[in-house]
PDB file of C-alpha atoms in Angstrom:
ATOM      1  CA  GLN A   1      -3.700  69.598 -72.650  1.00  0.00           C
ATOM      2  CA  SER A   2      -2.796  70.267 -69.018  1.00  0.00           C
ATOM      3  CA  VAL A   3      -3.864  73.463 -67.261  1.00  0.00           C
ATOM      4  CA  LEU A   4      -0.253  73.741 -66.100  1.00  0.00           C
ATOM      5  CA  THR A   5       1.843  73.654 -69.254  1.00  0.00           C
ATOM      6  CA  GLN A   6       5.343  72.218 -69.294  1.00  0.00           C
ATOM      7  CA  PRO A   7       7.627  71.600 -72.276  1.00  0.00           C
ATOM      8  CA  PRO A   8       7.582  67.893 -73.165  1.00  0.00           C
ATOM      9  CA  SER A   9      11.354  67.663 -73.121  1.00  0.00           C
ATOM     10  CA  VAL A  10      14.560  69.535 -72.428  1.00  0.00           C
ATOM     11  CA  SER A  11      18.132  68.383 -72.811  1.00  0.00           C
ATOM     12  CA  GLY A  12      21.613  69.472 -71.903  1.00  0.00           C
ATOM     13  CA  ALA A  13      25.170  68.293 -71.697  1.00  0.00           C
ATOM     14  CA  PRO A  14      26.711  67.264 -68.387  1.00  0.00           C
ATOM     15  CA  GLY A  15      27.576  70.320 -66.344  1.00  0.00           C
ATOM     16  CA  GLN A  16      25.166  72.598 -68.147  1.00  0.00           C
ATOM     17  CA  ARG A  17      22.189  74.451 -66.736  1.00  0.00           C
ATOM     18  CA  VAL A  18      18.659  73.610 -67.863  1.00  0.00           C
ATOM     19  CA  THR A  19      15.362  75.162 -66.912  1.00  0.00           C
ATOM     20  CA  ILE A  20      11.849  73.753 -67.011  1.00  0.00           C
ATOM     21  CA  SER A  21       8.912  76.118 -67.170  1.00  0.00           C
ATOM     22  CA  CYS A  22       5.451  75.584 -65.728  1.00  0.00           C
ATOM     23  CA  THR A  23       2.979  78.039 -67.206  1.00  0.00           C
ATOM     24  CA  GLY A  24      -0.386  78.541 -65.572  1.00  0.00           C
ATOM     25  CA  SER A  25      -2.973  81.282 -65.351  1.00  0.00           C
ATOM     26  CA  SER A  26      -4.661  83.760 -63.033  1.00  0.00           C
ATOM     27  CA  SER A  27      -6.697  81.013 -61.371  1.00  0.00           C
ATOM     28  CA  ASN A  28      -3.711  78.962 -60.267  1.00  0.00           C
ATOM     29  CA  ILE A  29      -0.089  80.137 -60.146  1.00  0.00           C
ATOM     30  CA  GLY A  30      -1.090  83.729 -60.852  1.00  0.00           C
ATOM     31  CA  ALA A  31      -3.563  83.644 -57.957  1.00  0.00           C
ATOM     32  CA  GLY A  32      -0.705  83.110 -55.528  1.00  0.00           C
ATOM     33  CA  TYR A  33      -0.956  79.374 -55.024  1.00  0.00           C
ATOM     34  CA  ASP A  34       2.317  77.651 -54.339  1.00  0.00           C
ATOM     35  CA  VAL A  35       4.139  75.490 -56.845  1.00  0.00           C
ATOM     36  CA  HIS A  36       5.862  72.228 -56.014  1.00  0.00           C
ATOM     37  CA  TRP A  37       8.165  70.175 -58.207  1.00  0.00           C
ATOM     38  CA  TYR A  38       8.645  66.417 -58.340  1.00  0.00           C
ATOM     39  CA  GLN A  39      11.290  64.234 -59.940  1.00  0.00           C
ATOM     40  CA  GLN A  40      10.327  60.819 -61.244  1.00  0.00           C
ATOM     41  CA  LEU A  41      13.168  58.484 -62.119  1.00  0.00           C
ATOM     42  CA  PRO A  42      12.307  55.673 -64.555  1.00  0.00           C
ATOM     43  CA  GLY A  43      10.143  52.991 -62.968  1.00  0.00           C
ATOM     44  CA  THR A  44       9.856  54.735 -59.619  1.00  0.00           C
ATOM     45  CA  ALA A  45       7.372  56.901 -57.754  1.00  0.00           C
ATOM     46  CA  PRO A  46       7.701  60.681 -57.934  1.00  0.00           C
ATOM     47  CA  LYS A  47       9.880  62.350 -55.308  1.00  0.00           C
ATOM     48  CA  LEU A  48       9.411  65.838 -53.873  1.00  0.00           C
ATOM     49  CA  LEU A  49      12.146  68.096 -55.234  1.00  0.00           C
ATOM     50  CA  ILE A  50      10.983  71.641 -54.469  1.00  0.00           C
ATOM     51  CA  TYR A  51       8.095  72.772 -52.265  1.00  0.00           C
ATOM     52  CA  GLY A  52       6.565  76.166 -51.690  1.00  0.00           C
ATOM     53  CA  ASN A  53       8.032  77.559 -54.920  1.00  0.00           C
ATOM     54  CA  ASN A  54      11.678  77.588 -53.876  1.00  0.00           C
ATOM     55  CA  ASN A  55      12.328  75.333 -50.883  1.00  0.00           C
ATOM     56  CA  ARG A  56      14.357  72.137 -51.028  1.00  0.00           C
ATOM     57  CA  PRO A  57      13.531  69.190 -48.757  1.00  0.00           C
ATOM     58  CA  SER A  58      16.412  67.782 -46.779  1.00  0.00           C
ATOM     59  CA  GLY A  59      18.697  65.707 -48.992  1.00  0.00           C
ATOM     60  CA  VAL A  60      17.913  67.447 -52.283  1.00  0.00           C
ATOM     61  CA  PRO A  61      21.102  68.878 -53.794  1.00  0.00           C
ATOM     62  CA  ASP A  62      21.332  72.651 -54.129  1.00  0.00           C
ATOM     63  CA  ARG A  63      21.797  72.138 -57.874  1.00  0.00           C
ATOM     64  CA  PHE A  64      18.006  72.181 -57.967  1.00  0.00           C
ATOM     65  CA  SER A  65      16.221  75.481 -57.479  1.00  0.00           C
ATOM     66  CA  GLY A  66      12.733  76.829 -58.031  1.00  0.00           C
ATOM     67  CA  SER A  67      11.269  80.219 -58.736  1.00  0.00           C
ATOM     68  CA  LYS A  68       7.885  81.750 -59.428  1.00  0.00           C
ATOM     69  CA  SER A  69       6.822  84.933 -61.162  1.00  0.00           C
ATOM     70  CA  GLY A  70       3.388  85.999 -62.294  1.00  0.00           C
ATOM     71  CA  THR A  71       1.548  83.075 -63.818  1.00  0.00           C
ATOM     72  CA  SER A  72       4.630  80.890 -64.270  1.00  0.00           C
ATOM     73  CA  ALA A  73       7.156  78.935 -62.285  1.00  0.00           C
ATOM     74  CA  SER A  74      10.499  77.441 -63.202  1.00  0.00           C
ATOM     75  CA  LEU A  75      12.765  74.655 -62.070  1.00  0.00           C
ATOM     76  CA  ALA A  76      16.460  75.077 -62.734  1.00  0.00           C
ATOM     77  CA  ILE A  77      19.052  72.338 -62.666  1.00  0.00           C
ATOM     78  CA  THR A  78      22.652  73.546 -62.628  1.00  0.00           C
ATOM     79  CA  GLY A  79      25.650  71.312 -63.126  1.00  0.00           C
ATOM     80  CA  LEU A  80      23.516  68.738 -64.934  1.00  0.00           C
ATOM     81  CA  GLN A  81      24.442  65.142 -64.120  1.00  0.00           C
ATOM     82  CA  ALA A  82      23.565  61.821 -65.755  1.00  0.00           C
ATOM     83  CA  GLU A  83      21.530  60.861 -62.688  1.00  0.00           C
ATOM     84  CA  ASP A  84      19.242  63.839 -63.333  1.00  0.00           C
ATOM     85  CA  GLU A  85      17.696  62.084 -66.331  1.00  0.00           C
ATOM     86  CA  ALA A  86      14.081  61.811 -65.255  1.00  0.00           C
ATOM     87  CA  ASP A  87      10.623  63.223 -65.682  1.00  0.00           C
ATOM     88  CA  TYR A  88       9.824  66.402 -63.771  1.00  0.00           C
ATOM     89  CA  TYR A  89       6.335  67.570 -62.795  1.00  0.00           C
ATOM     90  CA  CYS A  90       5.053  70.826 -61.372  1.00  0.00           C
ATOM     91  CA  GLN A  91       2.004  70.975 -59.101  1.00  0.00           C
ATOM     92  CA  SER A  92      -0.264  73.784 -58.002  1.00  0.00           C
ATOM     93  CA  TYR A  93      -3.884  74.480 -57.110  1.00  0.00           C
ATOM     94  CA  ASP A  94      -6.575  75.921 -59.352  1.00  0.00           C
ATOM     95  CA  SER A  95      -9.382  77.898 -57.743  1.00  0.00           C
ATOM     96  CA  SER A  96     -11.678  77.660 -60.756  1.00  0.00           C
ATOM     97  CA  LEU A  97     -11.379  73.898 -61.029  1.00  0.00           C
ATOM     98  CA  THR A  98     -11.116  73.594 -57.219  1.00  0.00           C
ATOM     99  CA  GLU A  99      -8.483  70.946 -57.376  1.00  0.00           C
ATOM    100  CA  SER A 100      -4.806  70.266 -57.133  1.00  0.00           C
ATOM    101  CA  LEU A 101      -3.206  69.944 -60.549  1.00  0.00           C
ATOM    102  CA  PHE A 102      -0.050  68.545 -62.028  1.00  0.00           C
ATOM    103  CA  GLY A 103       1.696  69.728 -65.133  1.00  0.00           C
ATOM    104  CA  GLY A 104       2.041  67.329 -68.035  1.00  0.00           C
ATOM    105  CA  GLY A 105       5.655  66.575 -67.171  1.00  0.00           C
ATOM    106  CA  THR A 106       9.007  67.299 -68.767  1.00  0.00           C
ATOM    107  CA  LYS A 107      11.542  64.662 -69.702  1.00  0.00           C
ATOM    108  CA  VAL A 108      15.118  65.777 -69.048  1.00  0.00           C
ATOM    109  CA  THR A 109      17.757  64.107 -71.186  1.00  0.00           C
ATOM    110  CA  VAL A 110      21.452  64.380 -70.425  1.00  0.00           C
ATOM    111  CA  LEU A 111      23.327  64.338 -73.711  1.00  0.00           C
TER     112      LEU A 111
ATOM    113  CA  GLN B   1      11.955  54.963 -41.732  1.00  0.00           C
ATOM    114  CA  PHE B   2       8.607  56.243 -42.918  1.00  0.00           C
ATOM    115  CA  GLN B   3       6.961  54.199 -45.664  1.00  0.00           C
ATOM    116  CA  LEU B   4       3.688  53.864 -47.500  1.00  0.00           C
ATOM    117  CA  GLN B   5       2.672  50.588 -49.138  1.00  0.00           C
ATOM    118  CA  GLU B   6      -0.292  50.070 -51.448  1.00  0.00           C
ATOM    119  CA  SER B   7      -2.137  46.769 -51.655  1.00  0.00           C
ATOM    120  CA  GLY B   8      -5.137  45.479 -53.566  1.00  0.00           C
ATOM    121  CA  PRO B   9      -6.216  43.664 -56.718  1.00  0.00           C
ATOM    122  CA  GLY B  10      -4.243  44.348 -59.855  1.00  0.00           C
ATOM    123  CA  LEU B  11      -7.144  43.439 -62.121  1.00  0.00           C
ATOM    124  CA  VAL B  12     -10.685  44.796 -61.859  1.00  0.00           C
ATOM    125  CA  LYS B  13     -13.606  44.128 -64.178  1.00  0.00           C
ATOM    126  CA  PRO B  14     -15.401  46.995 -65.902  1.00  0.00           C
ATOM    127  CA  SER B  15     -18.324  48.422 -63.913  1.00  0.00           C
ATOM    128  CA  GLU B  16     -16.970  46.977 -60.662  1.00  0.00           C
ATOM    129  CA  THR B  17     -15.359  48.772 -57.715  1.00  0.00           C
ATOM    130  CA  LEU B  18     -11.627  49.335 -57.433  1.00  0.00           C
ATOM    131  CA  SER B  19     -10.464  48.989 -53.823  1.00  0.00           C
ATOM    132  CA  LEU B  20      -6.960  49.780 -52.616  1.00  0.00           C
ATOM    133  CA  THR B  21      -5.411  50.081 -49.175  1.00  0.00           C
ATOM    134  CA  CYS B  22      -2.325  51.986 -48.087  1.00  0.00           C
ATOM    135  CA  THR B  23      -0.436  50.914 -44.971  1.00  0.00           C
ATOM    136  CA  VAL B  24       1.606  53.482 -43.077  1.00  0.00           C
ATOM    137  CA  SER B  25       4.765  52.378 -41.292  1.00  0.00           C
ATOM    138  CA  GLY B  26       7.528  54.208 -39.501  1.00  0.00           C
ATOM    139  CA  GLY B  27       5.327  57.074 -38.380  1.00  0.00           C
ATOM    140  CA  SER B  28       1.953  58.205 -37.139  1.00  0.00           C
ATOM    141  CA  ILE B  29      -1.210  58.369 -39.204  1.00  0.00           C
ATOM    142  CA  SER B  30      -2.889  60.472 -36.529  1.00  0.00           C
ATOM    143  CA  SER B  31      -1.384  63.917 -36.910  1.00  0.00           C
ATOM    144  CA  SER B  32      -2.910  67.220 -37.882  1.00  0.00           C
ATOM    145  CA  SER B  33       0.258  68.014 -39.797  1.00  0.00           C
ATOM    146  CA  TYR B  34      -0.557  65.572 -42.564  1.00  0.00           C
ATOM    147  CA  SER B  35      -3.312  64.465 -44.882  1.00  0.00           C
ATOM    148  CA  TRP B  36      -3.482  61.195 -46.759  1.00  0.00           C
ATOM    149  CA  GLY B  37      -4.489  60.745 -50.330  1.00  0.00           C
ATOM    150  CA  TRP B  38      -4.306  59.074 -53.692  1.00  0.00           C
ATOM    151  CA  VAL B  39      -2.775  60.036 -57.032  1.00  0.00           C
ATOM    152  CA  ARG B  40      -2.859  58.004 -60.199  1.00  0.00           C
ATOM    153  CA  GLN B  41      -0.713  57.985 -63.302  1.00  0.00           C
ATOM    154  CA  SER B  42      -1.711  56.771 -66.708  1.00  0.00           C
ATOM    155  CA  PRO B  43       0.134  57.178 -70.007  1.00  0.00           C
ATOM    156  CA  GLY B  44      -2.650  59.210 -71.499  1.00  0.00           C
ATOM    157  CA  LYS B  45      -3.334  61.620 -68.638  1.00  0.00           C
ATOM    158  CA  GLY B  46      -0.158  61.904 -66.606  1.00  0.00           C
ATOM    159  CA  LEU B  47      -0.465  62.476 -62.858  1.00  0.00           C
ATOM    160  CA  GLU B  48      -3.990  62.961 -61.533  1.00  0.00           C
ATOM    161  CA  TRP B  49      -4.864  63.883 -57.975  1.00  0.00           C
ATOM    162  CA  ILE B  50      -7.856  61.836 -56.790  1.00  0.00           C
ATOM    163  CA  GLY B  51      -8.486  63.077 -53.283  1.00  0.00           C
ATOM    164  CA  ASN B  52      -7.391  63.382 -49.669  1.00  0.00           C
ATOM    165  CA  ILE B  53      -8.583  62.638 -46.181  1.00  0.00           C
ATOM    166  CA  TYR B  54      -7.593  65.052 -43.447  1.00  0.00           C
ATOM    167  CA  TYR B  55      -6.991  64.670 -39.748  1.00  0.00           C
ATOM    168  CA  GLY B  56     -10.441  64.492 -38.210  1.00  0.00           C
ATOM    169  CA  GLY B  57     -11.892  62.637 -41.175  1.00  0.00           C
ATOM    170  CA  ASN B  58     -12.750  65.425 -43.577  1.00  0.00           C
ATOM    171  CA  THR B  59     -12.354  64.423 -47.178  1.00  0.00           C
ATOM    172  CA  TYR B  60     -11.763  66.394 -50.334  1.00  0.00           C
ATOM    173  CA  TYR B  61     -12.114  64.860 -53.736  1.00  0.00           C
ATOM    174  CA  SER B  62     -11.166  66.024 -57.190  1.00  0.00           C
ATOM    175  CA  PRO B  63     -14.302  67.073 -59.094  1.00  0.00           C
ATOM    176  CA  SER B  64     -13.269  64.589 -61.765  1.00  0.00           C
ATOM    177  CA  PHE B  65     -13.777  61.698 -59.349  1.00  0.00           C
ATOM    178  CA  ARG B  66     -16.214  63.080 -56.768  1.00  0.00           C
ATOM    179  CA  SER B  67     -19.229  61.051 -57.879  1.00  0.00           C
ATOM    180  CA  ARG B  68     -17.341  57.744 -57.767  1.00  0.00           C
ATOM    181  CA  VAL B  69     -14.712  57.952 -55.023  1.00  0.00           C
ATOM    182  CA  THR B  70     -14.518  57.332 -51.307  1.00  0.00           C
ATOM    183  CA  ILE B  71     -11.378  57.689 -49.200  1.00  0.00           C
ATOM    184  CA  SER B  72     -11.440  56.455 -45.624  1.00  0.00           C
ATOM    185  CA  VAL B  73      -8.976  55.902 -42.807  1.00  0.00           C
ATOM    186  CA  ASP B  74      -8.572  53.247 -40.132  1.00  0.00           C
ATOM    187  CA  THR B  75      -6.218  54.706 -37.550  1.00  0.00           C
ATOM    188  CA  SER B  76      -6.128  51.502 -35.480  1.00  0.00           C
ATOM    189  CA  LYS B  77      -4.630  49.647 -38.438  1.00  0.00           C
ATOM    190  CA  LYS B  78      -2.615  52.650 -39.659  1.00  0.00           C
ATOM    191  CA  GLN B  79      -4.268  52.311 -43.049  1.00  0.00           C
ATOM    192  CA  PHE B  80      -6.245  54.451 -45.440  1.00  0.00           C
ATOM    193  CA  SER B  81      -8.254  53.232 -48.380  1.00  0.00           C
ATOM    194  CA  LEU B  82      -9.531  54.166 -51.813  1.00  0.00           C
ATOM    195  CA  LYS B  83     -12.751  52.955 -53.376  1.00  0.00           C
ATOM    196  CA  LEU B  84     -13.546  53.925 -56.961  1.00  0.00           C
ATOM    197  CA  THR B  85     -16.850  52.689 -58.320  1.00  0.00           C
ATOM    198  CA  SER B  86     -18.072  51.930 -61.836  1.00  0.00           C
ATOM    199  CA  VAL B  87     -14.601  51.626 -63.290  1.00  0.00           C
ATOM    200  CA  THR B  88     -13.859  51.590 -67.000  1.00  0.00           C
ATOM    201  CA  ALA B  89     -10.757  50.978 -69.060  1.00  0.00           C
ATOM    202  CA  ALA B  90      -9.938  54.668 -68.593  1.00  0.00           C
ATOM    203  CA  ASP B  91      -9.269  53.926 -64.920  1.00  0.00           C
ATOM    204  CA  THR B  92      -6.353  51.671 -65.823  1.00  0.00           C
ATOM    205  CA  ALA B  93      -3.354  53.314 -64.192  1.00  0.00           C
ATOM    206  CA  ILE B  94      -0.666  53.133 -61.544  1.00  0.00           C
ATOM    207  CA  TYR B  95      -2.217  54.212 -58.260  1.00  0.00           C
ATOM    208  CA  TYR B  96      -0.033  55.887 -55.634  1.00  0.00           C
ATOM    209  CA  CYS B  97      -0.910  56.527 -52.047  1.00  0.00           C
ATOM    210  CA  ALA B  98       0.605  59.693 -50.678  1.00  0.00           C
ATOM    211  CA  ARG B  99       1.205  61.777 -47.578  1.00  0.00           C
ATOM    212  CA  ARG B 100       0.736  65.514 -47.872  1.00  0.00           C
ATOM    213  CA  ALA B 101       2.556  67.717 -45.392  1.00  0.00           C
ATOM    214  CA  ASP B 102       1.402  71.003 -43.920  1.00  0.00           C
ATOM    215  CA  TYR B 103       4.529  73.123 -44.288  1.00  0.00           C
ATOM    216  CA  GLY B 104       2.772  76.339 -43.356  1.00  0.00           C
ATOM    217  CA  GLY B 105       2.531  77.619 -46.892  1.00  0.00           C
ATOM    218  CA  ASN B 106      -0.231  78.225 -49.355  1.00  0.00           C
ATOM    219  CA  SER B 107      -2.279  75.550 -51.119  1.00  0.00           C
ATOM    220  CA  PRO B 108      -1.715  72.905 -52.287  1.00  0.00           C
ATOM    221  CA  LEU B 109       0.028  70.809 -49.669  1.00  0.00           C
ATOM    222  CA  PRO B 110       3.075  69.083 -51.180  1.00  0.00           C
ATOM    223  CA  ILE B 111       3.349  65.318 -51.269  1.00  0.00           C
ATOM    224  CA  ASP B 112       6.402  64.507 -49.206  1.00  0.00           C
ATOM    225  CA  TYR B 113       6.036  60.728 -49.258  1.00  0.00           C
ATOM    226  CA  TRP B 114       4.725  58.462 -51.994  1.00  0.00           C
ATOM    227  CA  GLY B 115       4.030  54.750 -51.992  1.00  0.00           C
ATOM    228  CA  GLN B 116       5.804  52.701 -54.631  1.00  0.00           C
ATOM    229  CA  GLY B 117       2.615  52.529 -56.683  1.00  0.00           C
ATOM    230  CA  THR B 118       0.399  49.650 -57.715  1.00  0.00           C
ATOM    231  CA  GLN B 119      -0.706  48.898 -61.270  1.00  0.00           C
ATOM    232  CA  VAL B 120      -4.438  48.426 -61.701  1.00  0.00           C
ATOM    233  CA  ILE B 121      -5.814  47.146 -64.983  1.00  0.00           C
ATOM    234  CA  VAL B 122      -9.509  47.353 -65.759  1.00  0.00           C
ATOM    235  CA  SER B 123     -10.426  44.543 -68.100  1.00  0.00           C
ATOM    236  CA  SER B 124     -12.923  41.736 -68.391  1.00  0.00           C
TER     237      SER B 124
END
C-alpha cells in the first residue's frame, strides 16, 4: 500500500475526459509539498508530464493538466487519445518518512 | 540532445554488491541547477526513489536504502554511480538513473530526464 494512493486503473473512450487522483496526507501533499506527474508508456522509462502541481514541461500537450487541493492532487486528461494509454504516477515528498515518494500508479485504458 | 545511459552487470549474486554507472551526454553534470540520482521499479513495489547526489557532493538517501547505498559522481568522466550492498532477490528490478531539476518550487525536485533503465536480476 503506497503512502500516495492512486486508483489502479481508469478508462475512457476517445475524446473523453479522465481524471486520476493522488491521495496523500498531512505529512506530504497536505503539508504543501509539490506534486509531479509522470507518464510511462509500455516498455519505456517514465516521462515528466506535470511538475510543481500544475506546470507542463515544453512539448507536453495542454490536454494534460494538474491540480492540487488539501491532501490530494489530480491529473486530468481531456480529449483522450489512443496514444495516452500508459501508466501514470504521482510523486511528492513526505516529511515523516523524509523521502520522496511515488504513488502506486494508474493504468489508463482507452476504450 | 541530453541523454542518460545506465551501464553495469545485469546479473548479481545474492549478498554481493550491485554496481551501476550512469553516463551523461549532451549537457553538463556540473551545475547547481541539477541533482543526479537513482530510481528503481519492480513489479511488486512500483517506483522507488533510492537517492541523489547534489552539486558539491552532498548525498541524500532514502531511509529504506540508507544502510546499503552509496551514490558518487565523477565529473571528469561525466558519470555518476550507484552501489547497493548485500543484495537479495528483493533488489531485482529495473534501475533508472535520473536528473532532477531545480525549478524553484517546493520539494521534491522533479525528474526531468530519465535513463532508459537497466534490468538487474539478483540470483545465484
